[in-house]
Tab-separated table of C-alpha atoms and ligand atoms in Angstrom:
chain	number	residue	atom	x	y	z
A	1	MET	CA	-24.726	18.120	-8.662
A	2	SER	CA	-27.232	15.697	-10.245
A	3	ALA	CA	-28.530	16.434	-13.743
A	4	ARG	CA	-32.021	16.997	-12.285
A	5	ALA	CA	-30.819	19.511	-9.686
A	6	LYS	CA	-28.758	21.282	-12.361
A	7	SER	CA	-31.768	21.509	-14.676
A	8	ARG	CA	-33.921	22.921	-11.846
A	9	LEU	CA	-31.260	25.505	-10.993
A	10	THR	CA	-30.737	26.683	-14.572
A	11	SER	CA	-34.498	26.836	-15.115
A	12	THR	CA	-34.872	29.074	-12.030
A	13	LEU	CA	-31.950	31.267	-13.106
A	14	ASP	CA	-33.359	31.558	-16.614
A	15	THR	CA	-36.755	32.599	-15.260
A	16	VAL	CA	-35.182	35.200	-12.963
A	17	LEU	CA	-33.334	36.654	-15.977
A	18	ASP	CA	-36.567	36.702	-17.964
A	19	ARG	CA	-38.627	38.441	-15.265
A	20	SER	CA	-35.912	41.036	-14.589
A	21	LEU	CA	-36.275	42.171	-18.245
A	22	VAL	CA	-33.025	44.170	-18.370
A	23	LEU	CA	-30.829	41.169	-17.613
A	24	GLY	CA	-32.730	38.682	-19.761
A	25	TYR	CA	-33.376	40.924	-22.772
A	26	SER	CA	-29.932	42.556	-22.911
A	27	ARG	CA	-26.589	41.008	-23.893
A	28	VAL	CA	-26.376	39.513	-20.374
A	29	GLY	CA	-29.221	37.074	-21.224
A	30	PRO	CA	-27.511	35.047	-23.972
A	31	ALA	CA	-24.058	35.423	-22.330
A	32	LEU	CA	-25.346	33.457	-19.316
A	33	ARG	CA	-27.952	31.267	-20.968
A	34	ARG	CA	-25.591	29.823	-23.554
A	35	ARG	CA	-23.982	27.899	-20.679
A	36	TRP	CA	-27.107	25.780	-20.388
A	37	TRP	CA	-29.306	26.290	-23.427
A	38	PRO	CA	-29.798	23.492	-26.002
A	39	ALA	CA	-27.007	22.633	-28.413
A	40	ASP	CA	-26.329	24.735	-31.500
A	41	PRO	CA	-27.631	23.405	-34.824
A	42	GLU	CA	-25.099	21.167	-36.548
A	43	PRO	CA	-22.994	23.005	-39.154
A	44	GLY	CA	-24.363	22.237	-42.620
A	45	CYS	CA	-27.638	20.909	-41.213
A	46	LEU	CA	-29.687	23.011	-43.663
A	47	ALA	CA	-27.688	22.082	-46.778
A	48	GLY	CA	-30.024	21.694	-49.732
A	49	GLN	CA	-32.933	23.344	-47.871
A	50	ARG	CA	-34.570	26.692	-48.552
A	51	VAL	CA	-35.423	29.378	-46.026
A	52	VAL	CA	-37.163	32.733	-46.604
A	53	VAL	CA	-36.203	35.665	-44.364
A	54	THR	CA	-38.357	38.805	-44.591
A	55	GLY	CA	-37.043	42.186	-43.491
A	56	ALA	CA	-33.623	40.856	-44.476
A	57	THR	CA	-32.157	44.238	-45.464
A	58	SER	CA	-31.309	45.454	-41.963
A	59	GLY	CA	-30.519	44.499	-38.374
A	60	ILE	CA	-31.774	41.145	-37.167
A	61	GLY	CA	-32.954	39.975	-40.603
A	62	GLU	CA	-29.582	40.696	-42.179
A	63	ALA	CA	-27.821	38.805	-39.377
A	64	MET	CA	-30.243	35.917	-39.842
A	65	VAL	CA	-29.303	35.612	-43.526
A	66	THR	CA	-25.667	35.051	-42.496
A	67	SER	CA	-26.625	32.541	-39.784
A	68	PHE	CA	-28.818	30.483	-42.132
A	69	ALA	CA	-26.182	30.621	-44.882
A	70	ARG	CA	-23.569	29.337	-42.392
A	71	LEU	CA	-25.837	26.334	-41.766
A	72	GLY	CA	-25.788	25.630	-45.505
A	73	ALA	CA	-29.311	26.820	-46.377
A	74	THR	CA	-30.319	28.448	-49.629
A	75	VAL	CA	-31.537	31.753	-48.232
A	76	HIS	CA	-34.235	33.807	-49.977
A	77	VAL	CA	-33.276	37.336	-48.936
A	78	LEU	CA	-36.521	39.299	-48.978
A	79	GLY	CA	-36.856	43.069	-48.757
A	80	ARG	CA	-39.019	45.775	-50.271
A	81	ASN	CA	-36.118	47.799	-51.658
A	82	PRO	CA	-34.188	46.031	-54.479
A	83	ASP	CA	-31.024	48.097	-53.933
A	84	LYS	CA	-30.889	47.140	-50.266
A	85	VAL	CA	-31.517	43.473	-51.109
A	86	ARG	CA	-28.670	43.564	-53.624
A	87	ARG	CA	-26.344	45.200	-51.071
A	88	VAL	CA	-27.061	42.587	-48.372
A	89	VAL	CA	-26.590	39.714	-50.806
A	90	ALA	CA	-23.271	41.166	-52.011
A	91	GLU	CA	-22.014	41.715	-48.451
A	92	VAL	CA	-22.981	38.249	-47.218
A	93	ARG	CA	-21.409	36.649	-50.321
A	94	GLU	CA	-18.218	38.563	-49.662
A	95	ALA	CA	-18.138	37.413	-46.029
A	96	LEU	CA	-19.206	33.856	-46.844
A	97	PRO	CA	-18.021	32.891	-50.344
A	98	GLY	CA	-20.236	30.099	-51.633
A	99	ALA	CA	-23.325	31.264	-49.713
A	100	ASP	CA	-26.395	30.323	-51.726
A	101	LEU	CA	-28.609	33.438	-51.718
A	102	VAL	CA	-31.642	34.406	-53.779
A	103	GLU	CA	-32.760	38.042	-54.088
A	104	GLU	CA	-36.462	38.555	-53.387
A	105	VAL	CA	-38.347	41.851	-53.617
A	106	CYS	CA	-41.719	42.073	-51.912
A	107	ASP	CA	-43.481	44.674	-49.782
A	108	VAL	CA	-45.069	42.436	-47.141
A	109	GLY	CA	-47.540	45.174	-46.174
A	110	ASP	CA	-49.129	45.214	-49.646
A	111	LEU	CA	-51.438	42.206	-49.930
A	112	ASP	CA	-51.583	42.293	-53.744
A	113	VAL	CA	-47.792	42.300	-53.917
A	114	VAL	CA	-47.644	39.396	-51.423
A	115	ARG	CA	-50.088	37.360	-53.534
A	116	ALA	CA	-48.075	38.010	-56.707
A	117	TRP	CA	-44.734	37.228	-55.040
A	118	CYS	CA	-46.030	33.948	-53.541
A	119	ALA	CA	-47.363	32.857	-56.949
A	120	ASP	CA	-44.015	33.737	-58.543
A	121	LEU	CA	-41.971	31.856	-55.917
A	122	THR	CA	-44.227	28.799	-56.215
A	123	ASP	CA	-43.738	28.885	-59.987
A	124	ARG	CA	-39.978	29.241	-59.697
A	125	LEU	CA	-39.622	26.348	-57.242
A	126	GLY	CA	-41.851	24.194	-59.457
A	127	ALA	CA	-43.110	20.679	-58.806
A	128	GLY	CA	-41.312	19.151	-55.857
A	129	GLY	CA	-40.417	22.604	-54.459
A	130	ALA	CA	-40.202	22.833	-50.684
A	131	LEU	CA	-39.443	25.383	-48.003
A	132	ARG	CA	-37.751	24.469	-44.747
A	133	GLY	CA	-38.767	27.742	-43.159
A	134	ILE	CA	-40.076	31.278	-43.315
A	135	VAL	CA	-39.136	33.860	-40.717
A	136	HIS	CA	-41.612	36.747	-40.677
A	137	ASN	CA	-39.069	39.240	-39.427
A	138	ALA	CA	-40.056	42.437	-41.298
A	139	GLY	CA	-41.085	45.074	-38.804
A	140	ALA	CA	-41.753	48.758	-38.544
A	141	MET	CA	-42.867	51.364	-36.027
A	142	VAL	CA	-44.631	54.325	-37.620
A	143	ALA	CA	-45.235	57.659	-35.922
A	144	GLU	CA	-48.688	58.288	-37.407
A	145	ARG	CA	-51.527	56.066	-38.489
A	146	THR	CA	-50.770	55.197	-42.116
A	147	GLU	CA	-52.819	53.107	-44.561
A	148	THR	CA	-51.584	50.602	-47.107
A	149	ALA	CA	-52.801	50.294	-50.708
A	150	GLN	CA	-55.608	48.041	-49.463
A	151	GLY	CA	-56.642	50.490	-46.710
A	152	HIS	CA	-55.163	48.583	-43.752
A	153	GLU	CA	-53.201	50.180	-40.952
A	154	LEU	CA	-49.512	49.779	-41.814
A	155	ALA	CA	-48.172	47.998	-38.690
A	156	LEU	CA	-51.123	45.578	-38.824
A	157	ALA	CA	-50.440	44.887	-42.510
A	158	VAL	CA	-46.656	44.420	-42.144
A	159	HIS	CA	-46.695	42.393	-38.911
A	160	VAL	CA	-49.895	40.406	-39.292
A	161	LEU	CA	-51.903	40.481	-42.526
A	162	GLY	CA	-49.078	40.178	-45.067
A	163	PRO	CA	-47.269	37.383	-43.181
A	164	HIS	CA	-50.539	35.518	-42.585
A	165	LEU	CA	-51.377	35.649	-46.290
A	166	MET	CA	-47.834	34.607	-47.193
A	167	THR	CA	-48.036	31.615	-44.826
A	168	GLU	CA	-51.384	30.584	-46.308
A	169	ARG	CA	-50.174	30.860	-49.907
A	170	LEU	CA	-46.873	29.062	-49.246
A	171	LEU	CA	-48.385	26.311	-47.098
A	172	PRO	CA	-48.005	23.648	-49.825
A	173	LEU	CA	-44.273	24.454	-50.077
A	174	LEU	CA	-43.910	24.411	-46.289
A	175	GLY	CA	-45.787	21.127	-45.975
A	176	ALA	CA	-43.667	19.430	-48.640
A	177	ASP	CA	-40.701	17.310	-47.635
A	178	ALA	CA	-37.853	19.812	-47.251
A	179	GLY	CA	-35.272	17.049	-46.855
A	180	GLY	CA	-31.767	17.863	-47.978
A	181	PRO	CA	-28.501	16.038	-47.566
A	182	GLY	CA	-27.672	18.022	-44.426
A	183	GLY	CA	-30.473	17.120	-42.046
A	184	PRO	CA	-33.907	15.710	-41.388
A	185	GLY	CA	-36.593	16.258	-43.994
A	186	GLY	CA	-40.312	16.627	-43.388
A	187	PRO	CA	-42.423	19.760	-43.203
A	188	GLY	CA	-41.051	23.214	-42.504
A	189	SER	CA	-41.367	25.883	-39.819
A	190	VAL	CA	-42.862	29.355	-39.748
A	191	VAL	CA	-41.582	31.853	-37.188
A	192	TRP	CA	-43.038	35.269	-36.398
A	193	MET	CA	-40.484	37.700	-34.937
A	194	SER	CA	-42.579	39.401	-32.267
A	195	SER	CA	-41.341	41.614	-29.442
A	196	GLY	CA	-41.221	41.629	-25.654
A	197	GLY	CA	-43.250	44.841	-26.089
A	198	MET	CA	-46.244	42.599	-26.772
A	199	TYR	CA	-46.564	41.967	-23.008
A	200	SER	CA	-47.811	45.539	-22.644
A	201	ALA	CA	-50.697	45.108	-25.082
A	202	GLY	CA	-53.969	43.218	-25.411
A	203	LEU	CA	-56.326	42.543	-28.306
A	204	ARG	CA	-59.366	44.620	-29.347
A	205	SER	CA	-62.644	43.285	-30.665
A	206	THR	CA	-64.081	45.497	-33.405
A	207	PRO	CA	-62.664	45.897	-36.921
A	208	ASP	CA	-62.254	49.652	-36.301
A	209	GLU	CA	-60.244	49.020	-33.143
A	210	ILE	CA	-58.190	46.282	-34.803
A	211	GLU	CA	-57.414	48.683	-37.689
A	212	PHE	CA	-56.609	51.543	-35.252
A	213	ARG	CA	-59.309	53.786	-36.768
A	214	PRO	CA	-60.270	56.680	-34.493
A	215	VAL	CA	-62.720	55.170	-31.986
A	216	GLU	CA	-64.467	57.011	-29.174
A	217	GLY	CA	-62.903	56.113	-25.838
A	218	GLU	CA	-59.686	54.829	-27.440
A	219	GLN	CA	-56.525	56.887	-27.177
A	220	GLU	CA	-55.199	58.483	-30.356
A	221	TYR	CA	-52.896	56.400	-32.523
A	222	SER	CA	-49.419	56.004	-31.110
A	223	GLY	CA	-46.655	54.206	-32.959
A	224	VAL	CA	-45.485	52.438	-29.800
A	225	ARG	CA	-49.002	51.190	-29.004
A	226	GLY	CA	-49.651	50.169	-32.626
A	227	TYR	CA	-46.381	48.272	-32.609
A	228	ALA	CA	-47.001	46.518	-29.273
A	229	ARG	CA	-50.557	45.509	-30.126
A	230	THR	CA	-49.662	44.091	-33.545
A	231	LYS	CA	-46.764	42.213	-31.907
A	232	ARG	CA	-49.308	40.695	-29.458
A	233	MET	CA	-51.403	39.773	-32.509
A	234	GLN	CA	-48.430	37.890	-33.998
A	235	VAL	CA	-48.196	35.715	-30.884
A	236	GLU	CA	-51.942	35.023	-30.927
A	237	LEU	CA	-51.791	34.265	-34.629
A	238	ALA	CA	-48.988	31.715	-34.237
A	239	ASP	CA	-51.035	29.939	-31.545
A	240	ALA	CA	-54.122	30.016	-33.791
A	241	TRP	CA	-52.166	28.525	-36.682
A	242	ASN	CA	-51.109	25.690	-34.399
A	243	ASP	CA	-54.746	24.994	-33.560
A	244	ARG	CA	-55.648	24.518	-37.226
A	245	PRO	CA	-56.601	20.898	-37.815
A	246	ASP	CA	-54.987	20.902	-41.263
A	247	VAL	CA	-51.648	21.976	-39.788
A	248	ARG	CA	-51.752	20.185	-36.435
A	249	SER	CA	-52.359	16.793	-37.949
A	250	GLY	CA	-48.851	15.588	-38.607
A	251	VAL	CA	-49.953	12.599	-40.640
A	252	ARG	CA	-51.374	12.769	-44.124
A	253	PRO	CA	-54.054	11.838	-45.203
A	254	GLY	CA	-56.166	13.605	-42.617
A	255	GLY	CA	-54.092	16.768	-42.562
A	256	GLY	CA	-54.030	19.268	-45.400
A	257	ALA	CA	-51.181	20.507	-47.544
A	258	GLY	CA	-49.564	22.000	-44.457
A	259	ALA	CA	-49.806	18.969	-42.177
A	260	GLY	CA	-46.996	18.951	-39.643
A	261	VAL	CA	-45.843	22.514	-40.352
A	262	ARG	CA	-44.583	24.131	-37.117
A	263	VAL	CA	-45.700	27.705	-36.457
A	264	GLU	CA	-43.900	29.631	-33.720
A	265	SER	CA	-43.386	33.148	-32.488
A	266	CYS	CA	-40.387	34.466	-30.626
A	267	HIS	CA	-38.855	37.711	-29.447
A	268	PRO	CA	-35.253	38.773	-29.910
A	269	GLY	CA	-34.637	40.638	-26.669
A	270	TRP	CA	-33.123	44.086	-27.114
A	271	ALA	CA	-30.708	44.126	-30.051
A	272	ALA	CA	-28.622	46.960	-31.478
A	273	THR	CA	-30.103	47.535	-34.951
A	274	PRO	CA	-30.885	50.487	-37.237
A	275	GLY	CA	-34.553	49.921	-36.320
A	276	VAL	CA	-33.884	50.584	-32.625
A	277	THR	CA	-31.615	53.571	-33.331
A	278	ASP	CA	-34.175	55.181	-35.670
A	279	SER	CA	-37.430	54.387	-33.851
A	280	LEU	CA	-36.314	54.541	-30.219
A	281	PRO	CA	-33.297	56.900	-30.040
A	282	GLY	CA	-33.822	57.573	-26.302
A	283	PHE	CA	-33.873	53.864	-25.506
A	284	ASP	CA	-30.800	53.360	-27.687
A	285	THR	CA	-28.907	56.105	-25.824
A	286	VAL	CA	-29.713	54.723	-22.378
A	287	MET	CA	-29.408	51.010	-23.147
A	288	GLY	CA	-26.761	51.154	-25.921
A	289	PRO	CA	-23.883	49.419	-24.135
A	290	LEU	CA	-26.184	46.692	-22.851
A	291	LEU	CA	-27.903	45.866	-26.147
A	292	ARG	CA	-27.116	42.440	-27.592
A	293	ASP	CA	-25.862	42.187	-31.168
A	294	ALA	CA	-28.191	41.502	-34.100
A	295	ALA	CA	-26.977	37.899	-34.526
A	296	SER	CA	-27.936	37.198	-30.941
A	297	GLY	CA	-31.371	38.706	-31.605
A	298	ALA	CA	-31.699	36.381	-34.614
A	299	ASP	CA	-30.480	33.278	-32.776
A	300	THR	CA	-33.746	31.759	-31.514
A	301	ALA	CA	-35.550	32.059	-34.869
A	302	VAL	CA	-32.649	30.360	-36.654
A	303	TRP	CA	-32.448	27.647	-33.991
A	304	LEU	CA	-36.233	27.015	-34.208
A	305	VAL	CA	-36.110	26.484	-37.981
A	306	ALA	CA	-32.895	24.456	-37.919
A	307	THR	CA	-33.735	22.123	-35.039
A	308	ARG	CA	-37.572	21.973	-34.775
A	309	PRO	CA	-37.373	21.500	-30.982
A	310	ALA	CA	-40.112	19.711	-29.054
A	311	SER	CA	-43.333	21.719	-28.915
A	312	ALA	CA	-43.838	24.324	-26.221
A	313	GLY	CA	-47.309	22.983	-25.335
A	314	THR	CA	-50.318	25.164	-26.093
A	315	HIS	CA	-48.229	28.299	-26.567
A	316	HIS	CA	-45.522	28.712	-29.137
A	317	PHE	CA	-43.705	31.829	-27.986
A	318	TRP	CA	-39.925	31.565	-27.491
A	319	HIS	CA	-36.969	33.635	-26.395
A	320	ASP	CA	-33.340	32.570	-26.031
A	321	ARG	CA	-34.138	28.948	-27.014
A	322	ARG	CA	-36.820	28.467	-24.373
A	323	PRO	CA	-40.643	28.682	-24.418
A	324	ARG	CA	-41.938	31.733	-22.569
A	325	PRO	CA	-45.339	32.598	-21.113
A	326	THR	CA	-47.513	34.762	-23.342
A	327	THR	CA	-48.934	36.564	-20.304
A	328	TYR	CA	-47.478	36.975	-16.837
A	329	PRO	CA	-49.479	35.928	-13.752
A	330	VAL	CA	-50.504	39.538	-12.973
A	331	GLN	CA	-51.916	40.034	-16.488
A	332	ARG	CA	-55.329	39.152	-17.875
A	333	ARG	CA	-55.265	36.539	-20.606
A	334	PRO	CA	-56.585	37.827	-23.949
A	335	ASP	CA	-60.359	37.695	-23.991
A	336	PRO	CA	-61.589	34.797	-26.213
A	337	VAL	CA	-64.201	37.082	-27.837
A	338	ALA	CA	-61.496	39.568	-28.851
A	339	ARG	CA	-59.328	36.702	-30.065
A	340	ARG	CA	-62.127	35.336	-32.284
A	341	ALA	CA	-62.892	38.824	-33.622
A	342	PHE	CA	-59.203	39.365	-34.396
A	343	LEU	CA	-58.869	36.042	-36.233
A	344	ASP	CA	-62.074	36.717	-38.198
A	345	HIS	CA	-60.745	40.132	-39.187
A	346	VAL	CA	-57.459	38.622	-40.377
A	347	ALA	CA	-59.374	36.109	-42.512
A	348	ALA	CA	-61.715	38.764	-43.976
A	349	ALA	CA	-58.875	41.190	-44.729
A	350	THR	CA	-56.747	38.574	-46.478
A	351	GLY	CA	-59.552	36.641	-48.187
A	352	THR	CA	-58.616	33.455	-46.340
A	353	VAL	CA	-60.623	30.975	-44.297
A	354	TRP	CA	-59.818	29.399	-40.927
A	355	PRO	CA	-60.373	25.661	-41.444
B	1	NAP	N1	-34.026	45.185	-32.369
B	1	NAP	C1	-34.747	44.892	-31.310
B	1	NAP	O1	-34.321	45.096	-30.158
B	1	NAP	C2	-36.108	44.293	-31.458
B	1	NAP	C3	-36.852	44.083	-30.289
B	1	NAP	C4	-38.094	43.482	-30.395
B	1	NAP	C5	-38.555	43.068	-31.644
B	1	NAP	N2	-37.815	43.296	-32.768
B	1	NAP	C6	-38.367	42.839	-34.045
B	1	NAP	O2	-37.366	42.235	-34.831
B	1	NAP	C7	-37.607	42.467	-36.227
B	1	NAP	C8	-36.374	43.078	-36.858
B	1	NAP	O3	-36.104	44.301	-36.177
B	1	NAP	P1	-34.786	45.166	-36.382
B	1	NAP	O4	-34.519	45.765	-35.067
B	1	NAP	O5	-33.762	44.375	-37.099
B	1	NAP	O6	-35.387	46.329	-37.327
B	1	NAP	P2	-34.813	47.092	-38.597
B	1	NAP	O7	-33.348	47.273	-38.500
B	1	NAP	O8	-35.656	48.320	-38.732
B	1	NAP	O9	-35.184	46.111	-39.779
B	1	NAP	C9	-36.518	45.940	-40.173
B	1	NAP	C10	-36.564	45.276	-41.517
B	1	NAP	O10	-37.951	45.130	-41.894
B	1	NAP	C11	-38.066	45.613	-43.233
B	1	NAP	N3	-39.417	46.047	-43.563
B	1	NAP	C12	-40.161	46.999	-42.962
B	1	NAP	N4	-41.334	47.133	-43.588
B	1	NAP	C13	-41.333	46.245	-44.620
B	1	NAP	C14	-42.245	45.905	-45.630
B	1	NAP	N5	-43.429	46.526	-45.748
B	1	NAP	N6	-41.936	44.922	-46.504
B	1	NAP	C15	-40.736	44.290	-46.424
B	1	NAP	N7	-39.820	44.580	-45.489
B	1	NAP	C16	-40.109	45.545	-44.606
B	1	NAP	C17	-37.071	46.753	-43.317
B	1	NAP	O11	-36.856	47.079	-44.665
B	1	NAP	P3	-36.265	48.506	-45.110
B	1	NAP	O12	-34.790	48.342	-44.932
B	1	NAP	O13	-36.676	48.638	-46.533
B	1	NAP	O14	-36.870	49.528	-44.220
B	1	NAP	C18	-35.881	46.108	-42.620
B	1	NAP	O15	-35.225	45.211	-43.489
B	1	NAP	C19	-38.833	43.369	-36.289
B	1	NAP	O16	-39.983	42.603	-36.531
B	1	NAP	C20	-38.893	43.990	-34.911
B	1	NAP	O17	-40.205	44.340	-34.547
B	1	NAP	C21	-36.606	43.913	-32.693
């Protein structure tokens, strides 16, 4: 079979897996796709380079720490609970002696804490500091509408506002040359860990709707809906970051401090993690044997940071090492008015400006 025919066949197969959901999202997806997906990152390719993983104290984040450490990166293991951070660091060091890990404590849903942590990290890395990547992996599904210290709905704060502010504050480190002995230098990558659940949700246009405040005509708060909608927001946000002239322009001068930084979103499929067991016990019971492992859920984010693959075009949403549509043909694309309102709300809530 010619290379072209083979590529067409695997592309069709991959799409069929994706649209079937169960096959593509479960352990079947990577078991088949790894026969044709792009090559693994070279061992040691991140030597001398720093990566931040949020939500690193459980499930996919914990697995990601191991994967990045195996590639030689210095991994900043970020969680909100210092005991859990310490435990993960100790376990990964035991499994991988010589792993270069840094304990980081930060509640990504508390904007004041995010500001303070970013200032502290910037100070610690000093002049010439650089980040090869940040994976915004921290995630939560809450049963009832809950507010953070700054009065934002919790899922919105953890999935969207905190990571956006962190990206903004760390942009100079991400835009700096992250070159290490193990691989190419240049600017870094930001990856939002979204969810396939985002396909079920759209955006809303008023600040009350975006913050899930009780609004006439809107259904009551549901954790699943709050989760899905904020996961949709992550995908929209990654696309919006890519439209920023200061980031898009790969060549300085002309671009800002973050010129050339890649911003992506991805989803992990369905992975067996404490998060799934705790938040979706019914799903876990039914799907348990088919769930992929946490490392497989982490794979695409690690691969994106380690290899900086060619851009996915106007959308930057990936799964199993391939760009995916952000809406399916039967769905309406997010309304541009709602998108603008959402981005304006993110800027107002975090005290940032869209260039
Ligand atoms: N597993 C799946 O099948 C699946 C599917 C789709 C998307 N995802 C996404 O993948 C990511 C990881 O999921 P998982 O299944 O590994 O979940 P998990 O086992 O519940 O892990 C979530 C992590 O996020 C951390 N976290 C939550 N709120 C935080 C906060 N305010 N500040 C800092 N860290 C915080 C948790 O810390 P604590 O340990 O302190 O709670 C934990 O380390 C999430 O974004 C999730 O939405 C997972």
